[in-house]
Amino acid sequence: MEFTISTPALLFSAISLLMLAYTNRFLALASLIRQHIQLYESGKDENILKQIQNFKKRLNIIKYTQIFGVLSFLLCVISMFLIFLNMPTAAEIVFGASLIALFISLAVSLQEIFLSIGALNIEMNRLKK
């Protein structure tokens, strides 16, 4: 396989779309947190407090999805720069690290999805009462 400057460039659009999705999840979660804080202050419901605790965990996880996504993006840029400097072996190693960072970002995002399902279960349990 020939490793050219276009190889790491292929990830740019994918990483950009992932970062947009992560940002949208963050903004939606931030809105939910604000709403639930107001609900809790008005009613001191235990389920709402559980939701807020779940949101706090999810917020922390989203932070790591974004950190590893940005790291993957930066490593792609560094890899392209190393190709430009005619250092193909170093560029391939850095590109491999970029792929690992992207994998971690996706795995952490999957964890956040499972926590999100847990938050929905808390909401549905409220209906049972």
Short mmCIF file of N, CA and C in Angstrom, two decimals:
data_model
loop_
_atom_site.label_atom_id
_atom_site.label_comp_id
_atom_site.label_asym_id
_atom_site.label_seq_id
_atom_site.Cartn_x
_atom_site.Cartn_y
_atom_site.Cartn_z
N MET A 1 0.84 -1.19 0.00
CA MET A 1 0.00 0.00 0.00
C MET A 1 0.88 1.24 0.00
N GLU A 2 0.53 2.17 -0.85
CA GLU A 2 1.27 3.42 -0.91
C GLU A 2 0.64 4.42 0.06
N PHE A 3 1.47 5.00 0.89
CA PHE A 3 1.01 5.97 1.89
C PHE A 3 1.32 7.37 1.37
N THR A 4 0.29 8.09 0.97
CA THR A 4 0.48 9.43 0.44
C THR A 4 -0.23 10.43 1.33
N ILE A 5 -0.09 11.68 0.98
CA ILE A 5 -0.70 12.75 1.79
C ILE A 5 -2.23 12.66 1.78
N SER A 6 -2.78 12.04 0.76
CA SER A 6 -4.25 11.92 0.70
C SER A 6 -4.79 10.85 1.67
N THR A 7 -3.93 9.93 2.11
CA THR A 7 -4.39 8.90 3.04
C THR A 7 -4.90 9.49 4.35
N PRO A 8 -4.09 10.27 5.07
CA PRO A 8 -4.64 10.88 6.30
C PRO A 8 -5.72 11.92 6.01
N ALA A 9 -5.65 12.52 4.83
CA ALA A 9 -6.65 13.54 4.49
C ALA A 9 -8.05 12.92 4.36
N LEU A 10 -8.11 11.62 4.08
CA LEU A 10 -9.40 10.95 3.97
C LEU A 10 -10.19 11.01 5.28
N LEU A 11 -9.49 11.04 6.40
CA LEU A 11 -10.17 11.06 7.70
C LEU A 11 -10.73 12.44 8.06
N PHE A 12 -10.29 13.49 7.38
CA PHE A 12 -10.72 14.84 7.75
C PHE A 12 -12.24 14.98 7.77
N SER A 13 -12.90 14.53 6.71
CA SER A 13 -14.35 14.71 6.66
C SER A 13 -15.04 13.84 7.70
N ALA A 14 -14.54 12.62 7.90
CA ALA A 14 -15.15 11.73 8.90
C ALA A 14 -15.00 12.30 10.31
N ILE A 15 -13.81 12.77 10.63
CA ILE A 15 -13.58 13.32 11.97
C ILE A 15 -14.38 14.60 12.16
N SER A 16 -14.47 15.41 11.13
CA SER A 16 -15.25 16.65 11.22
C SER A 16 -16.72 16.34 11.51
N LEU A 17 -17.27 15.35 10.83
CA LEU A 17 -18.67 14.98 11.07
C LEU A 17 -18.86 14.41 12.47
N LEU A 18 -17.89 13.62 12.93
CA LEU A 18 -17.97 13.10 14.29
C LEU A 18 -17.94 14.23 15.31
N MET A 19 -17.05 15.18 15.11
CA MET A 19 -16.96 16.31 16.04
C MET A 19 -18.26 17.10 16.06
N LEU A 20 -18.89 17.25 14.91
CA LEU A 20 -20.18 17.94 14.85
C LEU A 20 -21.24 17.16 15.63
N ALA A 21 -21.24 15.84 15.46
CA ALA A 21 -22.20 15.01 16.20
C ALA A 21 -21.93 15.10 17.71
N TYR A 22 -20.66 15.06 18.11
CA TYR A 22 -20.32 15.17 19.52
C TYR A 22 -20.75 16.51 20.09
N THR A 23 -20.55 17.57 19.32
CA THR A 23 -20.94 18.91 19.77
C THR A 23 -22.46 19.00 19.91
N ASN A 24 -23.19 18.41 18.97
CA ASN A 24 -24.65 18.42 19.06
C ASN A 24 -25.13 17.66 20.29
N ARG A 25 -24.49 16.53 20.59
CA ARG A 25 -24.86 15.77 21.80
C ARG A 25 -24.57 16.60 23.05
N PHE A 26 -23.44 17.29 23.04
CA PHE A 26 -23.09 18.14 24.18
C PHE A 26 -24.13 19.24 24.37
N LEU A 27 -24.50 19.92 23.29
CA LEU A 27 -25.47 21.02 23.40
C LEU A 27 -26.84 20.51 23.86
N ALA A 28 -27.26 19.36 23.34
CA ALA A 28 -28.55 18.79 23.77
C ALA A 28 -28.49 18.42 25.25
N LEU A 29 -27.39 17.84 25.67
CA LEU A 29 -27.23 17.46 27.07
C LEU A 29 -27.20 18.69 27.98
N ALA A 30 -26.51 19.73 27.55
CA ALA A 30 -26.45 20.96 28.34
C ALA A 30 -27.85 21.55 28.53
N SER A 31 -28.65 21.49 27.50
CA SER A 31 -30.03 21.98 27.60
C SER A 31 -30.85 21.13 28.57
N LEU A 32 -30.69 19.81 28.49
CA LEU A 32 -31.39 18.93 29.41
C LEU A 32 -30.97 19.15 30.86
N ILE A 33 -29.69 19.37 31.06
CA ILE A 33 -29.18 19.63 32.42
C ILE A 33 -29.84 20.89 32.99
N ARG A 34 -29.87 21.94 32.20
CA ARG A 34 -30.49 23.19 32.68
C ARG A 34 -31.97 22.98 33.03
N GLN A 35 -32.69 22.25 32.17
CA GLN A 35 -34.11 21.98 32.43
C GLN A 35 -34.30 21.16 33.71
N HIS A 36 -33.48 20.13 33.87
CA HIS A 36 -33.64 19.26 35.03
C HIS A 36 -33.22 19.95 36.33
N ILE A 37 -32.27 20.84 36.26
CA ILE A 37 -31.90 21.59 37.46
C ILE A 37 -33.08 22.45 37.91
N GLN A 38 -33.74 23.10 36.96
CA GLN A 38 -34.92 23.90 37.31
C GLN A 38 -36.03 23.03 37.87
N LEU A 39 -36.24 21.85 37.27
CA LEU A 39 -37.26 20.93 37.78
C LEU A 39 -36.92 20.47 39.19
N TYR A 40 -35.67 20.18 39.43
CA TYR A 40 -35.26 19.69 40.75
C TYR A 40 -35.43 20.80 41.80
N GLU A 41 -35.05 22.02 41.44
CA GLU A 41 -35.17 23.12 42.38
C GLU A 41 -36.63 23.39 42.74
N SER A 42 -37.54 23.12 41.81
CA SER A 42 -38.95 23.37 42.10
C SER A 42 -39.63 22.21 42.81
N GLY A 43 -39.08 20.97 42.67
CA GLY A 43 -39.78 19.84 43.25
C GLY A 43 -38.97 18.88 44.09
N LYS A 44 -37.66 18.94 44.05
CA LYS A 44 -36.77 18.06 44.82
C LYS A 44 -37.10 16.58 44.62
N ASP A 45 -37.45 16.21 43.39
CA ASP A 45 -37.77 14.82 43.06
C ASP A 45 -36.49 14.00 42.96
N GLU A 46 -36.49 12.83 43.57
CA GLU A 46 -35.30 11.95 43.60
C GLU A 46 -34.93 11.45 42.20
N ASN A 47 -35.94 11.18 41.36
CA ASN A 47 -35.65 10.74 39.99
C ASN A 47 -34.94 11.81 39.18
N ILE A 48 -35.31 13.04 39.41
CA ILE A 48 -34.65 14.14 38.70
C ILE A 48 -33.20 14.25 39.15
N LEU A 49 -32.95 14.04 40.42
CA LEU A 49 -31.57 14.05 40.92
C LEU A 49 -30.77 12.90 40.29
N LYS A 50 -31.38 11.73 40.13
CA LYS A 50 -30.71 10.61 39.45
C LYS A 50 -30.38 10.98 38.00
N GLN A 51 -31.32 11.66 37.36
CA GLN A 51 -31.08 12.10 35.98
C GLN A 51 -29.89 13.05 35.92
N ILE A 52 -29.85 14.00 36.83
CA ILE A 52 -28.76 14.97 36.83
C ILE A 52 -27.42 14.27 37.06
N GLN A 53 -27.40 13.27 37.93
CA GLN A 53 -26.17 12.51 38.14
C GLN A 53 -25.77 11.75 36.88
N ASN A 54 -26.75 11.19 36.18
CA ASN A 54 -26.48 10.52 34.91
C ASN A 54 -25.92 11.51 33.90
N PHE A 55 -26.52 12.70 33.85
CA PHE A 55 -26.06 13.73 32.92
C PHE A 55 -24.62 14.12 33.20
N LYS A 56 -24.27 14.18 34.49
CA LYS A 56 -22.90 14.55 34.85
C LYS A 56 -21.91 13.52 34.32
N LYS A 57 -22.23 12.24 34.45
CA LYS A 57 -21.37 11.18 33.91
C LYS A 57 -21.27 11.30 32.39
N ARG A 58 -22.41 11.51 31.75
CA ARG A 58 -22.42 11.62 30.29
C ARG A 58 -21.63 12.83 29.81
N LEU A 59 -21.72 13.93 30.53
CA LEU A 59 -20.97 15.12 30.18
C LEU A 59 -19.47 14.85 30.22
N ASN A 60 -19.04 14.14 31.24
CA ASN A 60 -17.63 13.78 31.37
C ASN A 60 -17.19 12.87 30.21
N ILE A 61 -18.04 11.94 29.85
CA ILE A 61 -17.71 11.04 28.75
C ILE A 61 -17.64 11.80 27.43
N ILE A 62 -18.58 12.70 27.20
CA ILE A 62 -18.56 13.50 25.97
C ILE A 62 -17.28 14.32 25.89
N LYS A 63 -16.81 14.79 27.04
CA LYS A 63 -15.53 15.52 27.05
C LYS A 63 -14.42 14.64 26.47
N TYR A 64 -14.38 13.39 26.88
CA TYR A 64 -13.33 12.50 26.38
C TYR A 64 -13.53 12.11 24.92
N THR A 65 -14.77 11.99 24.47
CA THR A 65 -14.97 11.72 23.04
C THR A 65 -14.41 12.88 22.22
N GLN A 66 -14.65 14.10 22.70
CA GLN A 66 -14.16 15.26 21.97
C GLN A 66 -12.63 15.38 22.05
N ILE A 67 -12.06 15.08 23.20
CA ILE A 67 -10.61 15.15 23.34
C ILE A 67 -9.94 14.17 22.37
N PHE A 68 -10.41 12.92 22.35
CA PHE A 68 -9.79 11.93 21.47
C PHE A 68 -10.10 12.21 19.99
N GLY A 69 -11.24 12.80 19.71
CA GLY A 69 -11.55 13.19 18.34
C GLY A 69 -10.62 14.28 17.85
N VAL A 70 -10.41 15.28 18.68
CA VAL A 70 -9.49 16.37 18.32
C VAL A 70 -8.06 15.85 18.21
N LEU A 71 -7.68 14.96 19.13
CA LEU A 71 -6.34 14.36 19.08
C LEU A 71 -6.15 13.60 17.77
N SER A 72 -7.15 12.86 17.35
CA SER A 72 -7.08 12.14 16.09
C SER A 72 -6.90 13.11 14.92
N PHE A 73 -7.65 14.20 14.96
CA PHE A 73 -7.56 15.22 13.92
C PHE A 73 -6.16 15.84 13.88
N LEU A 74 -5.64 16.19 15.04
CA LEU A 74 -4.30 16.78 15.10
C LEU A 74 -3.23 15.81 14.61
N LEU A 75 -3.36 14.54 14.98
CA LEU A 75 -2.38 13.56 14.52
C LEU A 75 -2.45 13.35 13.01
N CYS A 76 -3.63 13.47 12.43
CA CYS A 76 -3.74 13.41 10.97
C CYS A 76 -2.98 14.57 10.32
N VAL A 77 -3.13 15.75 10.89
CA VAL A 77 -2.43 16.92 10.36
C VAL A 77 -0.92 16.74 10.50
N ILE A 78 -0.48 16.25 11.64
CA ILE A 78 0.95 16.01 11.84
C ILE A 78 1.45 14.97 10.86
N SER A 79 0.66 13.92 10.64
CA SER A 79 1.03 12.89 9.68
C SER A 79 1.20 13.47 8.28
N MET A 80 0.28 14.33 7.89
CA MET A 80 0.39 14.98 6.57
C MET A 80 1.64 15.85 6.49
N PHE A 81 1.93 16.54 7.57
CA PHE A 81 3.12 17.40 7.60
C PHE A 81 4.39 16.55 7.49
N LEU A 82 4.41 15.40 8.15
CA LEU A 82 5.57 14.51 8.06
C LEU A 82 5.74 13.96 6.64
N ILE A 83 4.64 13.69 5.97
CA ILE A 83 4.74 13.27 4.56
C ILE A 83 5.33 14.41 3.74
N PHE A 84 4.86 15.61 4.00
CA PHE A 84 5.38 16.79 3.31
C PHE A 84 6.89 16.94 3.54
N LEU A 85 7.35 16.59 4.74
CA LEU A 85 8.78 16.67 5.06
C LEU A 85 9.56 15.44 4.58
N ASN A 86 8.87 14.56 3.85
CA ASN A 86 9.47 13.34 3.31
C ASN A 86 9.98 12.41 4.42
N MET A 87 9.13 12.20 5.42
CA MET A 87 9.41 11.28 6.53
C MET A 87 8.27 10.25 6.59
N PRO A 88 8.22 9.35 5.60
CA PRO A 88 7.06 8.45 5.49
C PRO A 88 6.89 7.49 6.67
N THR A 89 7.96 6.98 7.23
CA THR A 89 7.83 6.03 8.34
C THR A 89 7.21 6.71 9.56
N ALA A 90 7.72 7.88 9.88
CA ALA A 90 7.16 8.64 11.01
C ALA A 90 5.71 9.01 10.73
N ALA A 91 5.41 9.37 9.48
CA ALA A 91 4.04 9.74 9.11
C ALA A 91 3.10 8.56 9.29
N GLU A 92 3.54 7.36 8.92
CA GLU A 92 2.70 6.18 9.08
C GLU A 92 2.46 5.87 10.55
N ILE A 93 3.48 6.03 11.37
CA ILE A 93 3.32 5.78 12.82
C ILE A 93 2.33 6.76 13.43
N VAL A 94 2.49 8.03 13.08
CA VAL A 94 1.59 9.06 13.61
C VAL A 94 0.17 8.84 13.09
N PHE A 95 0.04 8.41 11.84
CA PHE A 95 -1.29 8.13 11.30
C PHE A 95 -1.92 6.95 12.04
N GLY A 96 -1.13 5.94 12.35
CA GLY A 96 -1.62 4.81 13.15
C GLY A 96 -2.11 5.28 14.51
N ALA A 97 -1.36 6.20 15.13
CA ALA A 97 -1.79 6.76 16.42
C ALA A 97 -3.10 7.53 16.25
N SER A 98 -3.26 8.20 15.12
CA SER A 98 -4.50 8.92 14.83
C SER A 98 -5.68 7.96 14.75
N LEU A 99 -5.46 6.83 14.11
CA LEU A 99 -6.53 5.83 14.01
C LEU A 99 -6.88 5.26 15.39
N ILE A 100 -5.87 5.06 16.22
CA ILE A 100 -6.12 4.57 17.59
C ILE A 100 -6.93 5.59 18.38
N ALA A 101 -6.57 6.88 18.26
CA ALA A 101 -7.31 7.94 18.96
C ALA A 101 -8.75 7.99 18.46
N LEU A 102 -8.94 7.80 17.16
CA LEU A 102 -10.29 7.79 16.60
C LEU A 102 -11.08 6.60 17.13
N PHE A 103 -10.45 5.45 17.22
CA PHE A 103 -11.09 4.26 17.77
C PHE A 103 -11.52 4.49 19.22
N ILE A 104 -10.64 5.08 20.02
CA ILE A 104 -10.96 5.36 21.42
C ILE A 104 -12.14 6.33 21.51
N SER A 105 -12.12 7.35 20.66
CA SER A 105 -13.21 8.32 20.64
C SER A 105 -14.54 7.64 20.35
N LEU A 106 -14.54 6.74 19.38
CA LEU A 106 -15.77 6.03 19.03
C LEU A 106 -16.22 5.08 20.14
N ALA A 107 -15.26 4.41 20.76
CA ALA A 107 -15.59 3.50 21.86
C ALA A 107 -16.18 4.25 23.05
N VAL A 108 -15.61 5.39 23.36
CA VAL A 108 -16.12 6.20 24.48
C VAL A 108 -17.50 6.75 24.13
N SER A 109 -17.70 7.10 22.86
CA SER A 109 -19.00 7.57 22.41
C SER A 109 -20.06 6.47 22.57
N LEU A 110 -19.67 5.25 22.30
CA LEU A 110 -20.58 4.12 22.49
C LEU A 110 -20.97 3.98 23.96
N GLN A 111 -20.02 4.20 24.84
CA GLN A 111 -20.30 4.15 26.28
C GLN A 111 -21.33 5.22 26.65
N GLU A 112 -21.19 6.40 26.06
CA GLU A 112 -22.12 7.49 26.35
C GLU A 112 -23.52 7.15 25.85
N ILE A 113 -23.59 6.45 24.74
CA ILE A 113 -24.90 6.04 24.22
C ILE A 113 -25.60 5.11 25.21
N PHE A 114 -24.84 4.18 25.79
CA PHE A 114 -25.43 3.27 26.78
C PHE A 114 -25.90 4.03 28.02
N LEU A 115 -25.15 5.04 28.44
CA LEU A 115 -25.59 5.86 29.58
C LEU A 115 -26.84 6.66 29.21
N SER A 116 -26.91 7.09 27.97
CA SER A 116 -28.08 7.82 27.50
C SER A 116 -29.33 6.94 27.58
N ILE A 117 -29.16 5.68 27.23
CA ILE A 117 -30.27 4.74 27.35
C ILE A 117 -30.68 4.59 28.81
N GLY A 118 -29.69 4.59 29.71
CA GLY A 118 -29.99 4.54 31.14
C GLY A 118 -30.81 5.74 31.59
N ALA A 119 -30.49 6.90 31.04
CA ALA A 119 -31.24 8.11 31.38
C ALA A 119 -32.69 7.99 30.91
N LEU A 120 -32.88 7.42 29.74
CA LEU A 120 -34.24 7.22 29.25
C LEU A 120 -35.01 6.23 30.11
N ASN A 121 -34.31 5.21 30.60
CA ASN A 121 -34.96 4.25 31.50
C ASN A 121 -35.42 4.91 32.79
N ILE A 122 -34.63 5.84 33.30
CA ILE A 122 -35.03 6.58 34.50
C ILE A 122 -36.32 7.37 34.22
N GLU A 123 -36.39 8.00 33.06
CA GLU A 123 -37.60 8.75 32.69
C GLU A 123 -38.80 7.83 32.58
N MET A 124 -38.61 6.68 31.96
CA MET A 124 -39.73 5.75 31.81
C MET A 124 -40.18 5.16 33.13
N ASN A 125 -39.24 4.99 34.06
CA ASN A 125 -39.60 4.50 35.40
C ASN A 125 -40.46 5.52 36.15
N ARG A 126 -40.25 6.80 35.85
CA ARG A 126 -41.10 7.83 36.48
C ARG A 126 -42.57 7.65 36.08
N LEU A 127 -42.77 7.19 34.85
CA LEU A 127 -44.15 6.99 34.39
C LEU A 127 -44.84 5.86 35.13
N LYS A 128 -44.07 4.89 35.58
CA LYS A 128 -44.65 3.76 36.31
C LYS A 128 -45.23 4.19 37.65
N LYS A 129 -44.66 5.25 38.22
CA LYS A 129 -45.14 5.75 39.51
C LYS A 129 -46.37 6.53 39.26
#
